[in-house]
Coordinates of C-alpha atoms in Angstrom, one line a residue:
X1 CA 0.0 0.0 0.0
X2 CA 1.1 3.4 -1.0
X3 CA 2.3 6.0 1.9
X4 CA -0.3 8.6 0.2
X5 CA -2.5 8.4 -2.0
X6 CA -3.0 10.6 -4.9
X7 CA -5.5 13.8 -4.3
X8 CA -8.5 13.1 -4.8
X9 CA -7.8 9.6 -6.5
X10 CA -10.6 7.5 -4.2
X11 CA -12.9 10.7 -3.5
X12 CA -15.2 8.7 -5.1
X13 CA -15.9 6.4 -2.2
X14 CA -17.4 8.6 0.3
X15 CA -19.6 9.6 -2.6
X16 CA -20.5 5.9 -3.5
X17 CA -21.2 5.5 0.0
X18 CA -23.4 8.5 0.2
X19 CA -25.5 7.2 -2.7
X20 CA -25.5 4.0 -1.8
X21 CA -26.8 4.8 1.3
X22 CA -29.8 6.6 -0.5
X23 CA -30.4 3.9 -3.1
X24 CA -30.8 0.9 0.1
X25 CA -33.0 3.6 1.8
X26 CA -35.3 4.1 -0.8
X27 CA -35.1 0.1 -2.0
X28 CA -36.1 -0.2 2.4
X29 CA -39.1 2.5 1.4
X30 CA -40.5 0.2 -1.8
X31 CA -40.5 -2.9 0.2
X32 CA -41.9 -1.2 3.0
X33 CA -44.5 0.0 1.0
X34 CA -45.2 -3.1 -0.4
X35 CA -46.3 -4.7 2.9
X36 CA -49.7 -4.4 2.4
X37 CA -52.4 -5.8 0.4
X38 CA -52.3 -4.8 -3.1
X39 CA -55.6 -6.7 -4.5
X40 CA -53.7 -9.6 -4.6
X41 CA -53.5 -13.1 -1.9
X42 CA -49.4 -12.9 -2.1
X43 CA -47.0 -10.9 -1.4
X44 CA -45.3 -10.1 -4.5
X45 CA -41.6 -9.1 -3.3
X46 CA -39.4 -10.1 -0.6
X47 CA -40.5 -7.5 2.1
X48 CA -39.3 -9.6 4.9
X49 CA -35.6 -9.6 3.4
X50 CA -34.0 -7.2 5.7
X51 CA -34.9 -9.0 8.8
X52 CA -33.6 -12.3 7.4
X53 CA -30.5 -10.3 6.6
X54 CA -29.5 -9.6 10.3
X55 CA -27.1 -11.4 11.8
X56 CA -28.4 -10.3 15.6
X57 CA -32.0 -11.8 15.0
X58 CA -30.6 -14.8 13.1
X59 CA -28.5 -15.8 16.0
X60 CA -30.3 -14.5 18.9
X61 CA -34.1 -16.9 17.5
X62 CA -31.4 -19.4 16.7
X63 CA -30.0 -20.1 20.0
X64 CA -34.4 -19.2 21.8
X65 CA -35.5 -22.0 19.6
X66 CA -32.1 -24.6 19.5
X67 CA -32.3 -24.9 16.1
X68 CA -31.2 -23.8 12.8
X69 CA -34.0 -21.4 10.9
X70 CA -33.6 -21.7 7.3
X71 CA -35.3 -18.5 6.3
X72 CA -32.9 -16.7 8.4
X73 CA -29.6 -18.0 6.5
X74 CA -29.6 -14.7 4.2
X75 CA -27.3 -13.4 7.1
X76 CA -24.6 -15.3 6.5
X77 CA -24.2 -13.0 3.1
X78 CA -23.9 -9.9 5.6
X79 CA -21.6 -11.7 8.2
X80 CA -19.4 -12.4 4.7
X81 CA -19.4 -8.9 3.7
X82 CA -18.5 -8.2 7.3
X83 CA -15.2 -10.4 7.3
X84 CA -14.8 -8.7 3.9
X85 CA -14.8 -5.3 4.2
X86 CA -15.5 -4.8 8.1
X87 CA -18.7 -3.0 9.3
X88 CA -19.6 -1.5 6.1
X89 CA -23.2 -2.6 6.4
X90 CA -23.5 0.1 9.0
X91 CA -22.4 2.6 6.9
X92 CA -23.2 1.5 3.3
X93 CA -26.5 -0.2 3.7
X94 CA -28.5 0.1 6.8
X95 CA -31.8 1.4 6.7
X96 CA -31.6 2.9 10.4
X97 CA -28.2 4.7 9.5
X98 CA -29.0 5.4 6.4
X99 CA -32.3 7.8 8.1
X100 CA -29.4 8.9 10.6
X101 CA -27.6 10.4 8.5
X102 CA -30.1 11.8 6.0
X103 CA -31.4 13.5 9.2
X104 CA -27.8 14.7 10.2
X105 CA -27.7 16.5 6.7
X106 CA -30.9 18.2 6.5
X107 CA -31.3 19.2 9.9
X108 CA -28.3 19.5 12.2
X109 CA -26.3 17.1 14.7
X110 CA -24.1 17.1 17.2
X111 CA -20.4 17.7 16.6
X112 CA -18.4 14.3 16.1
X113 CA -16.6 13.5 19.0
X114 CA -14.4 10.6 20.2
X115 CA -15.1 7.7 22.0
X116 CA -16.8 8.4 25.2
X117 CA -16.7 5.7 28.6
X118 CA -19.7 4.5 27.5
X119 CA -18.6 2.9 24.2
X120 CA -18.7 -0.7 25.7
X121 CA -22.2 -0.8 25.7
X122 CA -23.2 -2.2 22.9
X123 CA -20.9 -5.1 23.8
X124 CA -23.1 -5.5 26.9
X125 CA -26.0 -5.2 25.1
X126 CA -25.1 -8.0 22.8
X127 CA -24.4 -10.3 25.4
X128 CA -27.8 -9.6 27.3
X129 CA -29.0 -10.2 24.4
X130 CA -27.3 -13.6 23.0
X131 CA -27.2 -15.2 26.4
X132 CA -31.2 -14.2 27.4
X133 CA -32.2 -15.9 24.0
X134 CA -29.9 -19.1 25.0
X135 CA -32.1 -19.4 28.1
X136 CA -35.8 -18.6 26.1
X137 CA -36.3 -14.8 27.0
X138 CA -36.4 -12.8 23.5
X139 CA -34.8 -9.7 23.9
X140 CA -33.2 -8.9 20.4
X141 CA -36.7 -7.4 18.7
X142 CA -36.7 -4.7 21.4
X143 CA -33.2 -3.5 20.7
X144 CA -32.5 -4.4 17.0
X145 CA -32.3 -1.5 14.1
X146 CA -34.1 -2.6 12.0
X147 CA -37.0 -3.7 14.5
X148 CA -37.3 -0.2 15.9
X149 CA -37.6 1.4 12.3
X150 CA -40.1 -0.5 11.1
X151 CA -42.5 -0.6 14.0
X152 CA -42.0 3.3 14.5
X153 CA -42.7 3.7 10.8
X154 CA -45.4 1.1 10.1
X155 CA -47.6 1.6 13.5
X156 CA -47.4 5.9 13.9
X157 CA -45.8 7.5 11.2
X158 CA -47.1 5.6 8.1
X159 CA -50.6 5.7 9.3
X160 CA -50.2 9.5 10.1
X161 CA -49.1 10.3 6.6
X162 CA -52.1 8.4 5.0
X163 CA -54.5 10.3 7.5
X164 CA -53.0 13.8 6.7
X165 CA -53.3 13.3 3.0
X166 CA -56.8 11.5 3.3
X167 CA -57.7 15.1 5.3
X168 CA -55.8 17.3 3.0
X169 CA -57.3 15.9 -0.3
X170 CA -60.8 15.6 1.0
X171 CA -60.3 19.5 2.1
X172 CA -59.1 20.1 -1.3
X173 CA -62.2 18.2 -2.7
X174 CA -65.4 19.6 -0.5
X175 CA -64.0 23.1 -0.8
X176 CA -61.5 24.4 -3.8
X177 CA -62.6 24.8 -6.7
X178 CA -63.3 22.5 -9.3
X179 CA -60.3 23.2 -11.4
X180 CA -58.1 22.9 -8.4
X181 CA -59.4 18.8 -8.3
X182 CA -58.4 18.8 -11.7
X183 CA -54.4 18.6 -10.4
X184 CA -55.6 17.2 -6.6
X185 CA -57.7 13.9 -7.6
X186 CA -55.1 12.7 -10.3
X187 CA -52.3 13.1 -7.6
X188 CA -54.3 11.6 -4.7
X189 CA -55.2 8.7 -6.8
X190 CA -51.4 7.9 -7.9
X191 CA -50.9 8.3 -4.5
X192 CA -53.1 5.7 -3.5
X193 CA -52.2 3.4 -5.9
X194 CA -48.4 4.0 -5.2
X195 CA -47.4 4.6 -1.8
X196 CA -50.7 5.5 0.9
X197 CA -51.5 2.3 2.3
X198 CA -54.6 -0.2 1.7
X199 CA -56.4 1.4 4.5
X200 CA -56.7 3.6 7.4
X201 CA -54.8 1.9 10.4
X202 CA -54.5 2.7 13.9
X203 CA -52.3 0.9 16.5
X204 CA -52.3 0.7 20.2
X205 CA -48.8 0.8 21.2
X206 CA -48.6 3.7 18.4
X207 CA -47.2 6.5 20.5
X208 CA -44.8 4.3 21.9
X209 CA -43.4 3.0 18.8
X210 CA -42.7 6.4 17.7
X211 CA -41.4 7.9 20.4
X212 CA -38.5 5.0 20.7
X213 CA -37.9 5.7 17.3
X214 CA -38.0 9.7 17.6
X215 CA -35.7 9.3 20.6
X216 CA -33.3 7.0 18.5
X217 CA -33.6 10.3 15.9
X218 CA -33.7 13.3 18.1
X219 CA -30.2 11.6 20.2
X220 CA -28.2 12.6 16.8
X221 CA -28.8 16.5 18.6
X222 CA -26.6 15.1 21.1
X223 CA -24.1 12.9 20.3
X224 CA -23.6 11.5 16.1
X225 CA -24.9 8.0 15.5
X226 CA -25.4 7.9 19.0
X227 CA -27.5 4.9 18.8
X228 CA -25.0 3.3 16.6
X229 CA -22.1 4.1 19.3
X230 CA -24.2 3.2 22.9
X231 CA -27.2 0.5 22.3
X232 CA -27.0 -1.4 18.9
X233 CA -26.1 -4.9 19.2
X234 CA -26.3 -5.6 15.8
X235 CA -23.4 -3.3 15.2
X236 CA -21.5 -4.5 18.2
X237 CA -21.5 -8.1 16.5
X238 CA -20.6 -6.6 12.8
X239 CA -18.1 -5.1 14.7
X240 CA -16.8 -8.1 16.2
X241 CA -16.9 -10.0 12.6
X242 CA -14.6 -6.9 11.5
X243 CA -11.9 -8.0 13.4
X244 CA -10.9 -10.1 10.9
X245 CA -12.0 -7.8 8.1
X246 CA -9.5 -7.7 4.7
X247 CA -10.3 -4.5 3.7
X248 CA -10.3 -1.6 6.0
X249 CA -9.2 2.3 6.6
X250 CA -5.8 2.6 8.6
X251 CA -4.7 6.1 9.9
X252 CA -1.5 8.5 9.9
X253 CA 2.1 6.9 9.1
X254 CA 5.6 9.0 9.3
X255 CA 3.9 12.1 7.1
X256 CA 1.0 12.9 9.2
X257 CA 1.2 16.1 10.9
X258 CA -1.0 15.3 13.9
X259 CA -3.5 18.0 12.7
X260 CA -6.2 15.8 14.0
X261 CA -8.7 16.3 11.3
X262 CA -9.4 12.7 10.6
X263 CA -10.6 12.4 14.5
X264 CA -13.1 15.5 14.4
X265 CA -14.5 14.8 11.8
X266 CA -15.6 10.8 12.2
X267 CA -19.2 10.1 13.4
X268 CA -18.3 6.9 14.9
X269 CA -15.5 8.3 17.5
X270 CA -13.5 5.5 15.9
X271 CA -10.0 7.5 15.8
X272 CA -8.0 8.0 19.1
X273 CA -5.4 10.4 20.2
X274 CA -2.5 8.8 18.3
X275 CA -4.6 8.1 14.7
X276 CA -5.6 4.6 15.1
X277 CA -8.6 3.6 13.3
X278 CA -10.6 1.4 15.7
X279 CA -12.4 -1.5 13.1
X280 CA -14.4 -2.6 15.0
X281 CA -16.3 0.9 15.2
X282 CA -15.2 2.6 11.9
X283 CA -18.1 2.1 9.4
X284 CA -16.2 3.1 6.4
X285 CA -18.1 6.2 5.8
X286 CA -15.0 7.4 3.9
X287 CA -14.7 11.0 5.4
X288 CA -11.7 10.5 7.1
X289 CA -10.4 9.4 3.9
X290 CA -11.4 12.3 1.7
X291 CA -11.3 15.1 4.3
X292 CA -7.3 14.4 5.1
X293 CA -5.2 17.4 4.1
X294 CA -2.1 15.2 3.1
X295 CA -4.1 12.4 1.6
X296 CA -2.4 10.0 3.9
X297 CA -5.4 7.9 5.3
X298 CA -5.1 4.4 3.9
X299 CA -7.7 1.8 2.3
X300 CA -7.3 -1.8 1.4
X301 CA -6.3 -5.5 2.5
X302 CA -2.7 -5.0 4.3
X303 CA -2.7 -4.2 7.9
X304 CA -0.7 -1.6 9.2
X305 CA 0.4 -0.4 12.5
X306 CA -2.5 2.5 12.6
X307 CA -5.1 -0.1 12.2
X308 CA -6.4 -1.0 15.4
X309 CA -8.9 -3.6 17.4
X310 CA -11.4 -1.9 19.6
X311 CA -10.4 -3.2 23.3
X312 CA -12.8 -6.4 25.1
X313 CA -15.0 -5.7 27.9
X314 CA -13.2 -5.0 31.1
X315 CA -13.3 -7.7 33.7
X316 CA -16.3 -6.0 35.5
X317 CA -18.1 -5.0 32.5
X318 CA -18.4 -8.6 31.7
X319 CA -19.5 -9.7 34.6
X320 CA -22.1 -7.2 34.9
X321 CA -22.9 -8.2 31.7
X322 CA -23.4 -11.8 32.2
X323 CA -24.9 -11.3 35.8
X324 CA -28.0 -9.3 34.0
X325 CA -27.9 -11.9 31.2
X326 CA -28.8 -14.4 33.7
X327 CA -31.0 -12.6 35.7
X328 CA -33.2 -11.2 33.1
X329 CA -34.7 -14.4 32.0
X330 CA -35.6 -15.2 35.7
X331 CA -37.4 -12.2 36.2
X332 CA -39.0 -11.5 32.4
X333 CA -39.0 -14.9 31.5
X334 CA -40.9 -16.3 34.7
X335 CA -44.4 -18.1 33.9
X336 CA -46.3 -19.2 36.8
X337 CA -46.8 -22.9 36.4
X338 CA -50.3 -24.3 35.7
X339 CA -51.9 -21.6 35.3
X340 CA -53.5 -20.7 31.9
X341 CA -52.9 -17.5 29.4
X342 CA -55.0 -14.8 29.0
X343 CA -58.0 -15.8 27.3
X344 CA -58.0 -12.6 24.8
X345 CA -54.9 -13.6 23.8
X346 CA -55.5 -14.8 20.4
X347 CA -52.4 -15.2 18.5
X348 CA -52.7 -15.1 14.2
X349 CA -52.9 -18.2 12.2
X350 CA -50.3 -19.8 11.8
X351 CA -48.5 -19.3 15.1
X352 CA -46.5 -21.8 16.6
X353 CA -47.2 -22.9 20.2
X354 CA -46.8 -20.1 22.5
X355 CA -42.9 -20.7 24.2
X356 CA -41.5 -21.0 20.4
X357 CA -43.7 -18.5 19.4
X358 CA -42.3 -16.0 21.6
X359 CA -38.8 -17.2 21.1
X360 CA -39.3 -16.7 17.4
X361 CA -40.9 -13.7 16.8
X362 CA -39.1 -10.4 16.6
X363 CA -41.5 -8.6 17.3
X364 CA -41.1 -6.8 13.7
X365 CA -44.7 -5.5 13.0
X366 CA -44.7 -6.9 9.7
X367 CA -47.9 -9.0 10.4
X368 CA -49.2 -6.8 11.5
X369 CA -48.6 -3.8 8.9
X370 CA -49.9 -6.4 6.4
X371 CA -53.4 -7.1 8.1
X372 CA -56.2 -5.9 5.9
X373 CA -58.7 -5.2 8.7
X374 CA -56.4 -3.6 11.2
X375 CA -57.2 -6.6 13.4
X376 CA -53.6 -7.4 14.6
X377 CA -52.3 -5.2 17.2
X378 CA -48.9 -5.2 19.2
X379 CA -49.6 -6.7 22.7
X380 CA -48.7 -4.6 25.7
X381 CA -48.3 -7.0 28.9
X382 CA -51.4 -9.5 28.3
X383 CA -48.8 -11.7 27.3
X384 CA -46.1 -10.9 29.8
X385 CA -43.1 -8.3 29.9
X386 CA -41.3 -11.2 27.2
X387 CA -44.4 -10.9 24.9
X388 CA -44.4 -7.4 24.9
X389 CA -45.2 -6.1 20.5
X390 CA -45.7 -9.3 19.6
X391 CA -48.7 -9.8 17.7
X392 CA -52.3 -10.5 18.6
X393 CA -56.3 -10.2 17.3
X394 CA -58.3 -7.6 18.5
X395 CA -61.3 -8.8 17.3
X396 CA -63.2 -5.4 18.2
X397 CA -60.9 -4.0 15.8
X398 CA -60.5 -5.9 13.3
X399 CA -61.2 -9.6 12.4
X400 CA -59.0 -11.8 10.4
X401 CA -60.4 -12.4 7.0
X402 CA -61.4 -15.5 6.0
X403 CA -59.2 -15.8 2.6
X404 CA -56.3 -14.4 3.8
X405 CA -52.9 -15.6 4.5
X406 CA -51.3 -12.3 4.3
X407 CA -49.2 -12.3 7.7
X408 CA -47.7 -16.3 7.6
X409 CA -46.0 -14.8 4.2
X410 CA -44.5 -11.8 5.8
X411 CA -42.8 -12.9 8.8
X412 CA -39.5 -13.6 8.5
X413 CA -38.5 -16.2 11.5
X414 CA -41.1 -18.5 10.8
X415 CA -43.1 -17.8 14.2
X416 CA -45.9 -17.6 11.9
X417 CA -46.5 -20.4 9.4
X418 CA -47.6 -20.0 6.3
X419 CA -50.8 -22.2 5.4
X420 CA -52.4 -22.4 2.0
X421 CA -56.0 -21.1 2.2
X422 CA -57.2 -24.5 2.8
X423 CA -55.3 -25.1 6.0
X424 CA -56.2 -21.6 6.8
X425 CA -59.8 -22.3 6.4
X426 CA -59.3 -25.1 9.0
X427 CA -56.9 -23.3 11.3
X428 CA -58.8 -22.8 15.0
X429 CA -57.4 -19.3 16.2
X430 CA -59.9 -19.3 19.3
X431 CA -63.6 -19.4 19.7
X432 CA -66.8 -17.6 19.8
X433 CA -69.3 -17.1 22.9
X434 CA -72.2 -15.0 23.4
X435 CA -73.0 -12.7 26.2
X436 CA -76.5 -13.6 26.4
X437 CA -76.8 -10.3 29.0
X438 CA -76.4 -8.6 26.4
X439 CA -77.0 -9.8 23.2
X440 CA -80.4 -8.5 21.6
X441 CA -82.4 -11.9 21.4
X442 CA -81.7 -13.5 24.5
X443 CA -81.9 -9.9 26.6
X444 CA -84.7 -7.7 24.8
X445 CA -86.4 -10.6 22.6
X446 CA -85.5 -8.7 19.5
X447 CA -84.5 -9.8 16.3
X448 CA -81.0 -9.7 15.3
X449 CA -79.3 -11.7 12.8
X450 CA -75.8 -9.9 12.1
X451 CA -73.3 -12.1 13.4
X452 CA -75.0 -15.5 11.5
X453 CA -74.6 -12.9 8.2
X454 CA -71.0 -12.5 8.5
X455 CA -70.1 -15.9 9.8
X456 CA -67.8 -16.8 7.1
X457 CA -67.5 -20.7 7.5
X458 CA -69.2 -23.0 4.4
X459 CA -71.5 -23.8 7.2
X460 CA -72.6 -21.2 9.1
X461 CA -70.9 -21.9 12.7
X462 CA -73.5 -19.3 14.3
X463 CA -77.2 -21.1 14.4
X464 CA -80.3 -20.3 15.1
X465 CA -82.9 -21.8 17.9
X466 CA -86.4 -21.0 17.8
X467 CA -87.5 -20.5 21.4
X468 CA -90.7 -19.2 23.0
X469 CA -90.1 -16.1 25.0
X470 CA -92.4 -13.5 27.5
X471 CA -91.5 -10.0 26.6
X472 CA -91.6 -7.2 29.1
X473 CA -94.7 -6.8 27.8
X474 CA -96.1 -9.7 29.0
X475 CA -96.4 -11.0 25.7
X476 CA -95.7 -14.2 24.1
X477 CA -93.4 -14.4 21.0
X478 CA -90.9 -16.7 19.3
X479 CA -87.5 -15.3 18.5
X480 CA -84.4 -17.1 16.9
X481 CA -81.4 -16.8 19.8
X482 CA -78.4 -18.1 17.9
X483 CA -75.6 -20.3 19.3
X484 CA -72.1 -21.4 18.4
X485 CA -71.1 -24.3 16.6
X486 CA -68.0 -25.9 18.6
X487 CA -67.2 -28.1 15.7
X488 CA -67.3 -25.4 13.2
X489 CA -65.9 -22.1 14.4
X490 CA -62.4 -21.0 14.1
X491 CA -62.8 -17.8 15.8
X492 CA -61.9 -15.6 13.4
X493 CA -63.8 -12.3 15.0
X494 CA -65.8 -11.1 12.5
X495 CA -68.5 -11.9 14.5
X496 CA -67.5 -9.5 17.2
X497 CA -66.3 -6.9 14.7
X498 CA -69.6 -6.9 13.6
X499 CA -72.2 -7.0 16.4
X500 CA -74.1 -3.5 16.3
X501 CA -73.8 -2.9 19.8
X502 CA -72.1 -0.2 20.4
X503 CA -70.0 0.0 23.0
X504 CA -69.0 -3.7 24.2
X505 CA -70.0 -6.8 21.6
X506 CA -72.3 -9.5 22.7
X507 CA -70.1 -11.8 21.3
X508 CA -67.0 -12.3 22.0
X509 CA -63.8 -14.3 20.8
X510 CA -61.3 -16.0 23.3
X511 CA -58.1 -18.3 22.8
X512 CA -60.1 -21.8 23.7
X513 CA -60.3 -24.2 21.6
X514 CA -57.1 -22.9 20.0
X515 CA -55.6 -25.5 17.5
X516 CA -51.9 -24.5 18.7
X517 CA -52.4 -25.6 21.9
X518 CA -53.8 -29.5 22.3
X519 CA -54.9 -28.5 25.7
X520 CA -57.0 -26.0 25.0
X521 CA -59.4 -28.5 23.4
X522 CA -63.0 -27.4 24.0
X523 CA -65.0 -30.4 26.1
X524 CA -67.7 -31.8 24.3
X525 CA -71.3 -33.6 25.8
X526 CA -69.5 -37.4 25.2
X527 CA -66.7 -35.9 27.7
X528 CA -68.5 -35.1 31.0
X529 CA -66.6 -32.6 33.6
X530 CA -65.9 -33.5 37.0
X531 CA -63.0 -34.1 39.8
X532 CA -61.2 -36.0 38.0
X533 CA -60.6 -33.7 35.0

């Protein structure tokens, strides 16, 4: 390798990076986009690619569930590029930095500064992280990149966008002027077509979706990348891959005039005191490179003395490390034996038993940013602090359709199966039962047929009985009080969606029966209760 290089000769990489950046930030925006239903039963494009790209979720579902996860071997291709050319993911492709950076342009950040005391902690983070998933608590979907992104984006910001332009165009619609819709309705149709989603969405866990991902935004006021240099485990890993990187940045030789340029000027704080480049932290954003006065900063496969290794975890911060690593699962992990889940948790179809579930899922949002009827919602604790984003039906909300095996396709750890639409069909998510307080022919006597309308099953699992009734009248009448069909519901929710009450539904869908789950097997009239059950 040269002492210097020639002005200006590799200028181009910093630009290459910046546009590369742009081009994987807008290919993350199309596929994005494309999670939702587009009029068809598939998903067209490989949405779910960028979680089975990262290394962190690959590893941390592989050691929850023991085993190796096929769909989840696209990481190797980054943990190659990695030993290639160090953590250039971080700085070339990722989504998250990618919007880092964008922001850092067009609105201000901190100053770059150097490494701070509290650089280790994305090492500690990773181990938390690797070690809680060896002993079945899922912590990586909480901390991941790409995890936060999407969930920020998909549940609050995405759904704010399509409700401002749904407002904005129907302003411009009910009260401009008629050559004014000439320009607005064209536009707001493209738009529609293009990039709003399928329909108007609202999530519960919303607000707190965004705000993790505004504070991951609004920290670049403070510190560069800061998420990037304290919290992401992802990078932490990359960065331990990079050790044994071939290609890489190396800092000042015999001509450097210690101006220090290099060192205020990195993002990363990956350049001490004497010019090393630390490779573990350097993301090969190429500014060092192209901002030296003398042109001195080195790029490619021999390792010089001013290419460093980012120093291990100090003997305490280890053991702190491992200490919460094994502490966590104890105390998030903990499920009291024996006694049975929250019945409103219904989990999509598809899902695996709950333990694997839970160890599988990444709590990603996909599933539910595909869901045509809003239906799926991130959990908060009804299935404990572990379960926390994962997905479940809110049948109130939304019910899951019928002919739709939307989610299973989009999920990218397997935690949701993908069924054909005939397993689907057959697929027991939970089951259906009536508030007979409350539901209009068994409390008022009045005819009401809705649920029985929507049922969606061949054969209808809502029926009808006719039964002889004394109003408040004092009257005698016959009304038809409908009842569920064990054998033939799959609790899908539409039912509930449905009922006209308004407030609370008389019907109602639980977890029993669930087909997941052999114990929740609904008794039947040939299997009596007692004791001994």
């Amino acid at each position: 390798m040269e002492k210097a290089s020639p002005i200006g000769a590799y200028r181009w990489l910093r630009r290459g990076r910046i546009a590369s950046q742009a081009l994987f930030f807008l290919l993350f925006i199309f596929l994005f986009v494309k999670t939702d239903y587009t009029g068809s039963d598939t998903i067209e494009y490989a949405v779910n690619i960028l979680f089975r790209i990262d290394p962190l979720l690959a590893l941390a579902t592989m050691l929850a569930v023991k085993t190796v996860i096929s769909l989840m071997l696209p990481a190797l291709l980054v943990i190659a590029l990695s030993l290639l050319a160090g953590r250039s993911f971080c700085g070339w492709l990722c989504p998250l930095g990618g919007l880092l950076d964008g922001w850092s342009r067009l609105f201000g950040s901190a100053k770059p500064q150097s490494a701070t005391k509290f650089s280790f902690l994305p090492k500690v983070v990773l181990i938390v992280v690797l070690v809680s998933a060896l002993f079945g608590v899922p912590l990586a979907g909480y901390v991941d990149p790409f995890s936060i992104l999407v969930r920020g984006l998909s549940q609050a910001v995405y759904p704010g966008i399509n409700d401002v332009s749904v407002t904005f165009f129907t302003f411009t619609y009910q009260h401009l002027p008629a050559t004014v819709n000439l320009i607005t309705e064209p536009l707001y149709s493209f738009l529609q077509h293009t990039i709003l989603p399928f329909e108007q969405k609202f999530y519960q866990l919303g607000l707190v979706s965004l705000f993790v991902l505004f504070i991951v935004v609004i920290a670049e006021h403070g510190q560069k990348r800061f998420f990037c240099r304290n919290i992401c485990p992802l990078g932490a890993l990359l960065g331990w891959f990079s050790r044994m990187g071939v290609l890489s940045l190396a800092g000042g030789n015999e001509d450097c005039r210690a101006c220090r340029r290099c060192a205020q000027i990195c993002r990363m704080g990956a350049i001490d005191e004497h010019r090393t480049i630390d490779v573990e932290t350097c993301v090969l954003c190429m500014d060092c490179f192209e901002k030296c006065p003398r042109q001195i900063i080195s790029f490619g496969a021999e390792v010089p003395i001013s290419r460093g290794v980012g120093g291990g975890l100090t003997r305490r911060q280890f053991l702190a490390a491992t200490s919460a690593s094994l502490v966590l699962p104890s105390v998030l992990g903990v499920r009291t034996l024996n006694v049975q889940a929250d019945p409103l948790l219904i989990r999509p179809p598809g899902s695996l038993a709950e333990p694997e579930f839970l160890n599988r899922c990444v709590r990603c949002g996909q599933c539910m940013q595909v869901c045509i009827t809003n239906g799926l919602q991130p959990v908060m604790l009804r299935a404990g602090i572990e379960g926390m984003f994962s997905p479940y039906l809110v049948a109130r909300t939304g019910y899951c359709e019928f002919n739709c095996t939307l989610c299973g396709q989009v999920c990218p750890t397997g935690a949701l199966q993908v069924l054909d639409l005939d397993a689907k069909h057959r697929f027991k998510i939970g089951h259906a039962w009536f508030d007979k307080d409350r539901c209009l022919p068994y409390a008022k006597g009045i005819e009401c047929i809705v649920c029985e309308e929507h049922c969606p099953t061949p054969e209808k699992a809502i029926k009808f009985r006719n039964v002889d009734i004394v109003t408040e009248g004092g009257n005698k009448q016959q009304v038809q009080q409908p009842y569920v069909d064990d054998a033939l519901c799959i609790g899908c929710g539409i039912c509930e969606t449905k009922c006209p009450l308004p407030d609370i539904s008389a019907i109602f869908v639980t977890s029993a029966g669930e087909h997941r789950h052999p114990d929740s097997r609904l008794p039947t009239a040939q299997e009596p209760l007692g004791y001994g059950s």
